[in-house]
Amino acid sequence: MRLDFTGTLERQLSIFPDAKPFLKWAGGKTQLLDELYKRLPFSILQKGEIERYVEPFVGGGAFFFFLKKNFKIKESFLMDINKELIVGYKAVQNNVNELIHELKEVEKKYLKLSEEDRKNFYYRIREEYNKQKNNFDYINYNLDWVKRAAYLIFLNRTCFNGLYRLNKEGEFNVPFGKYKNPTICDEYNLIEVSKALENTEIICADFEESEKYIAKNTLVYLDPPYRPLNSTSNFTSYSEEGFDDDDQRRLARFFREMDKRGAYLILSNSDPKNEDPQDDFFDKLYAGFIIERVKAKRYINSDGSKRGEINELVIRNYG
């Protein structure tokens, strides 16, 4: 999808990065892009320009990459509490050519193997990835981040269902996925993602730390870990910290505080009314704001029969 705000399609193709998420990420927003786009502030739609964009839970970054493809963003700040995710983003931003080289090497080795050897190769990389975590410097960027990002992308592209899941020890524990010809190195997209991340600050932090970047007219998209719809849907953890109902309440307080600053706030979450029509958890938390329910497909559920079309919430503080 490319929207014509600044001229011809040909002109836009040369100006805007053609990026999409470089990781498969549970809860990714690709399917909600139309709904989010329709709810952008009128002034942004009219100008085709965003002064400042802040995303405190960047995840796979689908909405950010969509915006970069279709709008001029003067400055952007992407945050996430998941330090492995930040390693991936910074490696793509700073050393994309070296990352591509690493991924091409591992792809060449992997695709030559039989299924059984691929499986063994996958578990060797997973074990090394988990061991490396104990002594890894997550503070000071260096070329070790490129190798770790390559492992992350490899595991993401070859694991079961492209999940990112940690056990209680904070170790990546997703089993092997039986893909015949996985694209481990998407060179074109990685280069476009690197372009999209130019003039972007990438920060590993809790969402509340984003407040220092938020001012009047800042566009803020909040896409927290979704509140589980039921006990069976809560079978993954995407960071060691987790995100429970107290965190959801903390986020709602943050939303109200940033509203007072005059920022444009848009938030998405699961709709508990899918399972219990009487559950008004979010309706109470965000009372006074615009709460809309939009159709989405549920892909992440341990019970395959419970995957299908559901409502998701889109909440904003502007008309």
mmCIF file of C-alpha atoms in Angstrom:
data_model
loop_
_atom_site.group_PDB
_atom_site.id
_atom_site.type_symbol
_atom_site.label_atom_id
_atom_site.label_comp_id
_atom_site.label_asym_id
_atom_site.label_seq_id
_atom_site.Cartn_x
_atom_site.Cartn_y
_atom_site.Cartn_z
ATOM 1 C CA MET A 1 0.000 0.000 0.000
ATOM 2 C CA ARG A 2 1.472 3.381 -1.005
ATOM 3 C CA LEU A 3 -0.456 6.589 -0.572
ATOM 4 C CA ASP A 4 0.071 9.510 -2.923
ATOM 5 C CA PHE A 5 0.615 12.616 -0.807
ATOM 6 C CA THR A 6 3.664 14.257 -2.376
ATOM 7 C CA GLY A 7 3.471 13.540 -6.081
ATOM 8 C CA THR A 8 3.636 10.700 -8.541
ATOM 9 C CA LEU A 9 4.113 7.068 -7.588
ATOM 10 C CA GLU A 10 7.491 7.082 -9.363
ATOM 11 C CA ARG A 11 8.656 10.048 -7.310
ATOM 12 C CA GLN A 12 7.579 8.422 -4.074
ATOM 13 C CA LEU A 13 9.330 5.165 -4.890
ATOM 14 C CA SER A 14 12.615 7.078 -4.990
ATOM 15 C CA ILE A 15 11.970 8.998 -1.745
ATOM 16 C CA PHE A 16 10.344 6.602 0.714
ATOM 17 C CA PRO A 17 11.922 3.372 1.994
ATOM 18 C CA ASP A 18 10.014 0.275 0.926
ATOM 19 C CA ALA A 19 10.461 -1.488 4.264
ATOM 20 C CA LYS A 20 8.404 -4.070 6.107
ATOM 21 C CA PRO A 21 9.086 -5.927 9.392
ATOM 22 C CA PHE A 22 12.322 -7.921 9.221
ATOM 23 C CA LEU A 23 11.103 -10.235 12.008
ATOM 24 C CA LYS A 24 7.921 -12.257 12.349
ATOM 25 C CA TRP A 25 6.430 -10.968 15.578
ATOM 26 C CA ALA A 26 3.384 -12.182 17.460
ATOM 27 C CA GLY A 27 0.788 -9.437 17.630
ATOM 28 C CA GLY A 28 2.212 -7.734 14.549
ATOM 29 C CA LYS A 29 -0.010 -4.992 13.189
ATOM 30 C CA THR A 30 0.126 -5.655 9.437
ATOM 31 C CA GLN A 31 -3.553 -6.656 9.376
ATOM 32 C CA LEU A 32 -4.583 -3.469 11.242
ATOM 33 C CA LEU A 33 -2.704 -0.974 9.067
ATOM 34 C CA ASP A 34 -5.793 0.189 7.166
ATOM 35 C CA GLU A 35 -7.703 0.739 10.394
ATOM 36 C CA LEU A 36 -4.819 2.619 12.010
ATOM 37 C CA TYR A 37 -4.239 4.718 8.895
ATOM 38 C CA LYS A 38 -7.890 5.782 8.751
ATOM 39 C CA ARG A 39 -7.622 7.025 12.326
ATOM 40 C CA LEU A 40 -4.517 9.165 11.925
ATOM 41 C CA PRO A 41 -4.952 12.860 12.839
ATOM 42 C CA PHE A 42 -6.427 14.876 9.984
ATOM 43 C CA SER A 43 -3.513 17.334 10.034
ATOM 44 C CA ILE A 44 -1.063 14.478 9.351
ATOM 45 C CA LEU A 45 -3.199 13.049 6.551
ATOM 46 C CA GLN A 46 -3.525 16.508 5.042
ATOM 47 C CA LYS A 47 0.174 17.418 5.133
ATOM 48 C CA GLY A 48 1.623 13.958 4.552
ATOM 49 C CA GLU A 49 4.126 14.822 7.242
ATOM 50 C CA ILE A 50 4.783 13.819 10.863
ATOM 51 C CA GLU A 51 6.885 16.134 13.006
ATOM 52 C CA ARG A 52 7.745 13.546 15.659
ATOM 53 C CA TYR A 53 6.801 9.894 16.033
ATOM 54 C CA VAL A 54 7.202 7.838 19.209
ATOM 55 C CA GLU A 55 6.492 4.104 19.524
ATOM 56 C CA PRO A 56 7.172 2.753 23.039
ATOM 57 C CA PHE A 57 6.427 -0.922 22.168
ATOM 58 C CA VAL A 58 7.930 -1.227 18.693
ATOM 59 C CA GLY A 59 7.811 -5.046 18.349
ATOM 60 C CA GLY A 60 7.959 -5.932 14.659
ATOM 61 C CA GLY A 61 7.450 -2.286 13.700
ATOM 62 C CA ALA A 62 4.733 -2.812 11.062
ATOM 63 C CA PHE A 63 3.045 0.544 11.692
ATOM 64 C CA PHE A 64 6.340 2.438 11.813
ATOM 65 C CA PHE A 65 7.473 0.970 8.479
ATOM 66 C CA PHE A 66 4.060 1.719 6.974
ATOM 67 C CA LEU A 67 4.322 5.343 8.075
ATOM 68 C CA LYS A 68 7.883 5.658 6.764
ATOM 69 C CA LYS A 69 6.709 4.333 3.411
ATOM 70 C CA ASN A 70 3.910 6.882 3.122
ATOM 71 C CA PHE A 71 4.786 9.967 5.166
ATOM 72 C CA LYS A 72 7.727 12.239 5.749
ATOM 73 C CA ILE A 73 8.720 11.734 9.408
ATOM 74 C CA LYS A 74 11.085 14.422 10.674
ATOM 75 C CA GLU A 75 12.205 12.506 13.780
ATOM 76 C CA SER A 76 11.269 9.175 15.319
ATOM 77 C CA PHE A 77 11.930 7.325 18.566
ATOM 78 C CA LEU A 78 11.424 3.559 18.793
ATOM 79 C CA MET A 79 11.497 1.750 22.130
ATOM 80 C CA ASP A 80 11.009 -1.734 23.494
ATOM 81 C CA ILE A 81 11.796 -3.481 26.766
ATOM 82 C CA ASN A 82 12.953 -6.576 24.833
ATOM 83 C CA LYS A 83 16.712 -6.148 24.632
ATOM 84 C CA GLU A 84 17.126 -8.844 21.947
ATOM 85 C CA LEU A 85 14.753 -6.947 19.695
ATOM 86 C CA ILE A 86 16.780 -3.762 20.199
ATOM 87 C CA VAL A 87 19.971 -5.645 19.312
ATOM 88 C CA GLY A 88 18.310 -6.613 16.024
ATOM 89 C CA TYR A 89 17.122 -3.094 15.206
ATOM 90 C CA LYS A 90 20.477 -1.475 15.993
ATOM 91 C CA ALA A 91 22.413 -4.021 13.939
ATOM 92 C CA VAL A 92 20.176 -3.378 10.917
ATOM 93 C CA GLN A 93 20.456 0.372 11.481
ATOM 94 C CA ASN A 94 24.243 0.522 11.896
ATOM 95 C CA ASN A 95 25.780 -2.458 10.091
ATOM 96 C CA VAL A 96 23.284 -3.794 7.585
ATOM 97 C CA ASN A 97 25.920 -4.968 5.071
ATOM 98 C CA GLU A 98 27.800 -6.979 7.697
ATOM 99 C CA LEU A 99 24.477 -8.435 8.906
ATOM 100 C CA ILE A 100 23.532 -9.444 5.363
ATOM 101 C CA HIS A 101 26.923 -11.166 4.983
ATOM 102 C CA GLU A 102 26.381 -13.152 8.214
ATOM 103 C CA LEU A 103 22.855 -14.163 7.171
ATOM 104 C CA LYS A 104 23.942 -15.222 3.673
ATOM 105 C CA GLU A 105 26.600 -17.467 5.188
ATOM 106 C CA VAL A 106 24.185 -19.191 7.574
ATOM 107 C CA GLU A 107 21.498 -19.434 4.869
ATOM 108 C CA LYS A 108 23.918 -21.114 2.459
ATOM 109 C CA LYS A 109 24.914 -23.688 5.097
ATOM 110 C CA TYR A 110 21.369 -24.335 6.277
ATOM 111 C CA LEU A 111 19.639 -24.803 2.915
ATOM 112 C CA LYS A 112 22.142 -27.471 1.818
ATOM 113 C CA LEU A 113 21.246 -29.724 4.747
ATOM 114 C CA SER A 114 18.741 -32.571 5.025
ATOM 115 C CA GLU A 115 15.730 -31.989 7.278
ATOM 116 C CA GLU A 116 17.302 -33.930 10.130
ATOM 117 C CA ASP A 117 20.585 -32.037 9.797
ATOM 118 C CA ARG A 118 18.694 -28.744 9.613
ATOM 119 C CA LYS A 119 16.984 -29.639 12.850
ATOM 120 C CA ASN A 120 20.313 -30.374 14.553
ATOM 121 C CA PHE A 121 21.797 -27.166 13.132
ATOM 122 C CA TYR A 122 18.829 -25.164 14.451
ATOM 123 C CA TYR A 123 19.178 -26.529 17.979
ATOM 124 C CA ARG A 124 22.944 -25.900 17.970
ATOM 125 C CA ILE A 125 22.359 -22.246 17.040
ATOM 126 C CA ARG A 126 19.573 -21.949 19.633
ATOM 127 C CA GLU A 127 21.820 -23.362 22.347
ATOM 128 C CA GLU A 128 24.674 -21.034 21.391
ATOM 129 C CA TYR A 129 22.282 -18.080 21.286
ATOM 130 C CA ASN A 130 21.045 -18.827 24.817
ATOM 131 C CA LYS A 131 24.560 -19.378 26.214
ATOM 132 C CA GLN A 132 25.825 -16.170 24.627
ATOM 133 C CA LYS A 133 23.173 -14.210 26.530
ATOM 134 C CA ASN A 134 24.927 -14.678 29.887
ATOM 135 C CA ASN A 135 28.032 -12.674 28.960
ATOM 136 C CA PHE A 136 26.658 -10.405 26.242
ATOM 137 C CA ASP A 137 27.155 -6.628 26.473
ATOM 138 C CA TYR A 138 23.688 -5.192 25.826
ATOM 139 C CA ILE A 139 24.790 -1.642 26.684
ATOM 140 C CA ASN A 140 27.696 -0.794 24.390
ATOM 141 C CA TYR A 141 27.040 -1.356 20.691
ATOM 142 C CA ASN A 142 29.759 -3.298 18.870
ATOM 143 C CA LEU A 143 30.068 -5.837 16.062
ATOM 144 C CA ASP A 144 29.068 -8.687 18.394
ATOM 145 C CA TRP A 145 25.558 -7.267 18.068
ATOM 146 C CA VAL A 146 25.620 -8.119 14.351
ATOM 147 C CA LYS A 147 26.343 -11.800 15.040
ATOM 148 C CA ARG A 148 23.623 -11.937 17.708
ATOM 149 C CA ALA A 149 21.139 -10.200 15.402
ATOM 150 C CA ALA A 150 21.951 -12.756 12.691
ATOM 151 C CA TYR A 151 21.192 -15.574 15.146
ATOM 152 C CA LEU A 152 17.940 -13.870 16.128
ATOM 153 C CA ILE A 153 16.811 -13.517 12.505
ATOM 154 C CA PHE A 154 17.870 -17.083 11.660
ATOM 155 C CA LEU A 155 15.949 -18.522 14.620
ATOM 156 C CA ASN A 156 12.943 -16.347 13.836
ATOM 157 C CA ARG A 157 12.844 -17.544 10.237
ATOM 158 C CA THR A 158 13.348 -21.237 10.970
ATOM 159 C CA CYS A 159 11.534 -21.806 14.276
ATOM 160 C CA PHE A 160 7.983 -23.085 14.677
ATOM 161 C CA ASN A 161 5.440 -20.481 13.496
ATOM 162 C CA GLY A 162 7.987 -17.660 13.708
ATOM 163 C CA LEU A 163 7.274 -17.237 17.424
ATOM 164 C CA TYR A 164 9.427 -15.367 19.890
ATOM 165 C CA ARG A 165 8.981 -17.027 23.260
ATOM 166 C CA LEU A 166 11.099 -17.155 26.404
ATOM 167 C CA ASN A 167 11.034 -19.641 29.252
ATOM 168 C CA LYS A 168 11.243 -18.648 32.931
ATOM 169 C CA GLU A 169 15.032 -18.454 32.708
ATOM 170 C CA GLY A 170 14.761 -15.941 29.881
ATOM 171 C CA GLU A 171 15.950 -18.439 27.269
ATOM 172 C CA PHE A 172 14.551 -18.659 23.754
ATOM 173 C CA ASN A 173 12.739 -22.013 23.688
ATOM 174 C CA VAL A 174 10.711 -22.205 20.463
ATOM 175 C CA PRO A 175 11.118 -25.588 18.705
ATOM 176 C CA PHE A 176 12.331 -26.198 15.171
ATOM 177 C CA GLY A 177 9.993 -25.385 12.273
ATOM 178 C CA LYS A 178 9.888 -27.628 9.209
ATOM 179 C CA TYR A 179 10.083 -25.070 6.361
ATOM 180 C CA LYS A 180 11.268 -26.326 2.978
ATOM 181 C CA ASN A 181 12.868 -23.122 1.711
ATOM 182 C CA PRO A 182 12.831 -20.359 4.335
ATOM 183 C CA THR A 183 14.107 -16.902 3.384
ATOM 184 C CA ILE A 184 16.749 -16.347 6.010
ATOM 185 C CA CYS A 185 18.412 -13.383 4.308
ATOM 186 C CA ASP A 186 15.947 -10.939 2.746
ATOM 187 C CA GLU A 187 18.656 -8.607 1.477
ATOM 188 C CA TYR A 188 16.370 -6.102 -0.241
ATOM 189 C CA ASN A 189 14.136 -5.630 2.797
ATOM 190 C CA LEU A 190 17.041 -5.373 5.243
ATOM 191 C CA ILE A 191 18.532 -2.545 3.171
ATOM 192 C CA GLU A 192 15.159 -0.774 3.039
ATOM 193 C CA VAL A 193 14.697 -1.245 6.796
ATOM 194 C CA SER A 194 18.133 0.286 7.366
ATOM 195 C CA LYS A 195 17.058 3.293 5.272
ATOM 196 C CA ALA A 196 13.824 3.581 7.253
ATOM 197 C CA LEU A 197 15.816 3.629 10.499
ATOM 198 C CA GLU A 198 17.945 6.592 9.485
ATOM 199 C CA ASN A 199 17.467 9.565 11.826
ATOM 200 C CA THR A 200 15.695 7.253 14.277
ATOM 201 C CA GLU A 201 16.645 6.803 17.911
ATOM 202 C CA ILE A 202 16.301 3.201 19.108
ATOM 203 C CA ILE A 203 16.074 2.706 22.862
ATOM 204 C CA CYS A 204 15.785 -0.319 25.160
ATOM 205 C CA ALA A 205 13.544 0.822 28.003
ATOM 206 C CA ASP A 206 10.181 0.546 29.717
ATOM 207 C CA PHE A 207 7.428 2.485 27.964
ATOM 208 C CA GLU A 208 7.265 5.168 30.681
ATOM 209 C CA GLU A 209 10.727 6.366 29.700
ATOM 210 C CA SER A 210 9.311 7.506 26.362
ATOM 211 C CA GLU A 211 7.659 10.459 28.129
ATOM 212 C CA LYS A 212 10.836 12.537 27.693
ATOM 213 C CA TYR A 213 10.329 12.431 23.908
ATOM 214 C CA ILE A 214 6.612 13.234 23.895
ATOM 215 C CA ALA A 215 5.353 16.790 23.496
ATOM 216 C CA LYS A 216 2.400 18.582 21.946
ATOM 217 C CA ASN A 217 1.457 17.183 18.509
ATOM 218 C CA THR A 218 3.790 14.166 18.860
ATOM 219 C CA LEU A 219 2.204 11.106 17.240
ATOM 220 C CA VAL A 220 2.428 8.219 19.727
ATOM 221 C CA TYR A 221 1.402 4.668 18.865
ATOM 222 C CA LEU A 222 1.057 2.333 21.849
ATOM 223 C CA ASP A 223 0.930 -1.377 21.067
ATOM 224 C CA PRO A 224 1.590 -3.142 24.376
ATOM 225 C CA PRO A 225 1.678 -6.916 24.890
ATOM 226 C CA TYR A 226 -1.990 -7.791 24.577
ATOM 227 C CA ARG A 227 -4.005 -8.723 27.607
ATOM 228 C CA PRO A 228 -4.684 -12.492 27.280
ATOM 229 C CA LEU A 229 -8.259 -13.214 26.214
ATOM 230 C CA ASN A 230 -8.261 -16.395 28.279
ATOM 231 C CA SER A 231 -5.908 -18.822 30.008
ATOM 232 C CA THR A 232 -5.140 -20.793 26.831
ATOM 233 C CA SER A 233 -4.138 -17.738 24.811
ATOM 234 C CA ASN A 234 -1.523 -16.733 27.394
ATOM 235 C CA PHE A 235 1.142 -19.237 26.401
ATOM 236 C CA THR A 236 4.009 -17.011 25.329
ATOM 237 C CA SER A 237 6.253 -14.464 26.960
ATOM 238 C CA TYR A 238 7.971 -11.904 24.751
ATOM 239 C CA SER A 239 10.201 -10.389 27.420
ATOM 240 C CA GLU A 240 11.553 -11.512 30.758
ATOM 241 C CA GLU A 241 9.530 -8.837 32.526
ATOM 242 C CA GLY A 242 6.061 -9.841 31.283
ATOM 243 C CA PHE A 243 3.091 -7.449 31.166
ATOM 244 C CA ASP A 244 0.180 -8.013 33.530
ATOM 245 C CA ASP A 245 -3.021 -6.133 34.439
ATOM 246 C CA ASP A 246 -1.114 -3.804 36.750
ATOM 247 C CA ASP A 247 1.080 -2.852 33.785
ATOM 248 C CA GLN A 248 -2.059 -2.264 31.695
ATOM 249 C CA ARG A 249 -3.314 0.101 34.415
ATOM 250 C CA ARG A 250 0.058 1.821 34.528
ATOM 251 C CA LEU A 251 -0.136 2.275 30.760
ATOM 252 C CA ALA A 252 -3.631 3.789 31.015
ATOM 253 C CA ARG A 253 -2.331 6.331 33.560
ATOM 254 C CA PHE A 254 0.543 7.119 31.205
ATOM 255 C CA PHE A 255 -1.970 7.577 28.350
ATOM 256 C CA ARG A 256 -3.876 10.143 30.401
ATOM 257 C CA GLU A 257 -0.690 11.987 31.357
ATOM 258 C CA MET A 258 0.485 12.216 27.738
ATOM 259 C CA ASP A 259 -3.002 13.330 26.701
ATOM 260 C CA LYS A 260 -2.541 16.383 28.938
ATOM 261 C CA ARG A 261 0.597 17.250 26.955
ATOM 262 C CA GLY A 262 -1.402 17.527 23.756
ATOM 263 C CA ALA A 263 0.140 14.509 22.033
ATOM 264 C CA TYR A 264 -1.813 12.483 19.456
ATOM 265 C CA LEU A 265 -2.246 9.062 21.096
ATOM 266 C CA ILE A 266 -3.453 5.887 19.435
ATOM 267 C CA LEU A 267 -3.425 2.530 21.236
ATOM 268 C CA SER A 268 -4.373 -1.017 20.287
ATOM 269 C CA ASN A 269 -5.174 -3.992 22.517
ATOM 270 C CA SER A 270 -7.215 -7.159 22.715
ATOM 271 C CA ASP A 271 -10.937 -6.863 23.404
ATOM 272 C CA PRO A 272 -11.904 -8.950 26.463
ATOM 273 C CA LYS A 273 -15.540 -8.827 25.320
ATOM 274 C CA ASN A 274 -14.638 -11.466 22.715
ATOM 275 C CA GLU A 275 -14.666 -13.994 25.546
ATOM 276 C CA ASP A 276 -16.819 -12.272 28.155
ATOM 277 C CA PRO A 277 -19.328 -9.583 27.042
ATOM 278 C CA GLN A 278 -19.412 -8.320 30.638
ATOM 279 C CA ASP A 279 -15.651 -7.704 30.825
ATOM 280 C CA ASP A 280 -15.262 -3.920 30.634
ATOM 281 C CA PHE A 281 -11.627 -3.769 31.821
ATOM 282 C CA PHE A 282 -10.463 -1.462 29.024
ATOM 283 C CA ASP A 283 -13.742 0.438 28.722
ATOM 284 C CA LYS A 284 -13.247 1.560 32.328
ATOM 285 C CA LEU A 285 -9.508 2.214 32.002
ATOM 286 C CA TYR A 286 -9.954 4.451 28.959
ATOM 287 C CA ALA A 287 -13.303 6.024 29.793
ATOM 288 C CA GLY A 288 -13.565 9.460 28.202
ATOM 289 C CA PHE A 289 -11.480 8.545 25.152
ATOM 290 C CA ILE A 290 -12.615 7.203 21.768
ATOM 291 C CA ILE A 291 -12.826 3.396 22.039
ATOM 292 C CA GLU A 292 -13.533 1.478 18.825
ATOM 293 C CA ARG A 293 -13.716 -2.208 18.035
ATOM 294 C CA VAL A 294 -12.298 -3.358 14.709
ATOM 295 C CA LYS A 295 -12.168 -6.783 13.080
ATOM 296 C CA ALA A 296 -8.923 -8.737 13.177
ATOM 297 C CA LYS A 297 -7.796 -12.329 12.838
ATOM 298 C CA ARG A 298 -6.409 -14.175 15.830
ATOM 299 C CA TYR A 299 -3.428 -16.326 14.873
ATOM 300 C CA ILE A 300 -1.771 -16.904 18.232
ATOM 301 C CA ASN A 301 -3.629 -19.483 20.287
ATOM 302 C CA SER A 302 -2.533 -22.872 21.551
ATOM 303 C CA ASP A 303 -5.931 -24.249 20.472
ATOM 304 C CA GLY A 304 -6.128 -24.046 16.671
ATOM 305 C CA SER A 305 -9.940 -24.171 16.749
ATOM 306 C CA LYS A 306 -9.939 -20.840 18.609
ATOM 307 C CA ARG A 307 -8.077 -18.959 15.903
ATOM 308 C CA GLY A 308 -10.331 -16.804 13.756
ATOM 309 C CA GLU A 309 -11.890 -13.365 13.390
ATOM 310 C CA ILE A 310 -12.271 -11.344 16.572
ATOM 311 C CA ASN A 311 -12.532 -7.724 17.646
ATOM 312 C CA GLU A 312 -9.533 -5.688 18.664
ATOM 313 C CA LEU A 313 -9.573 -2.332 20.394
ATOM 314 C CA VAL A 314 -8.287 0.901 18.866
ATOM 315 C CA ILE A 315 -8.310 3.743 21.399
ATOM 316 C CA ARG A 316 -7.379 7.369 20.720
ATOM 317 C CA ASN A 317 -7.550 10.774 22.357
ATOM 318 C CA TYR A 318 -8.427 12.867 19.282
ATOM 319 C CA GLY A 319 -11.338 13.031 16.853
#
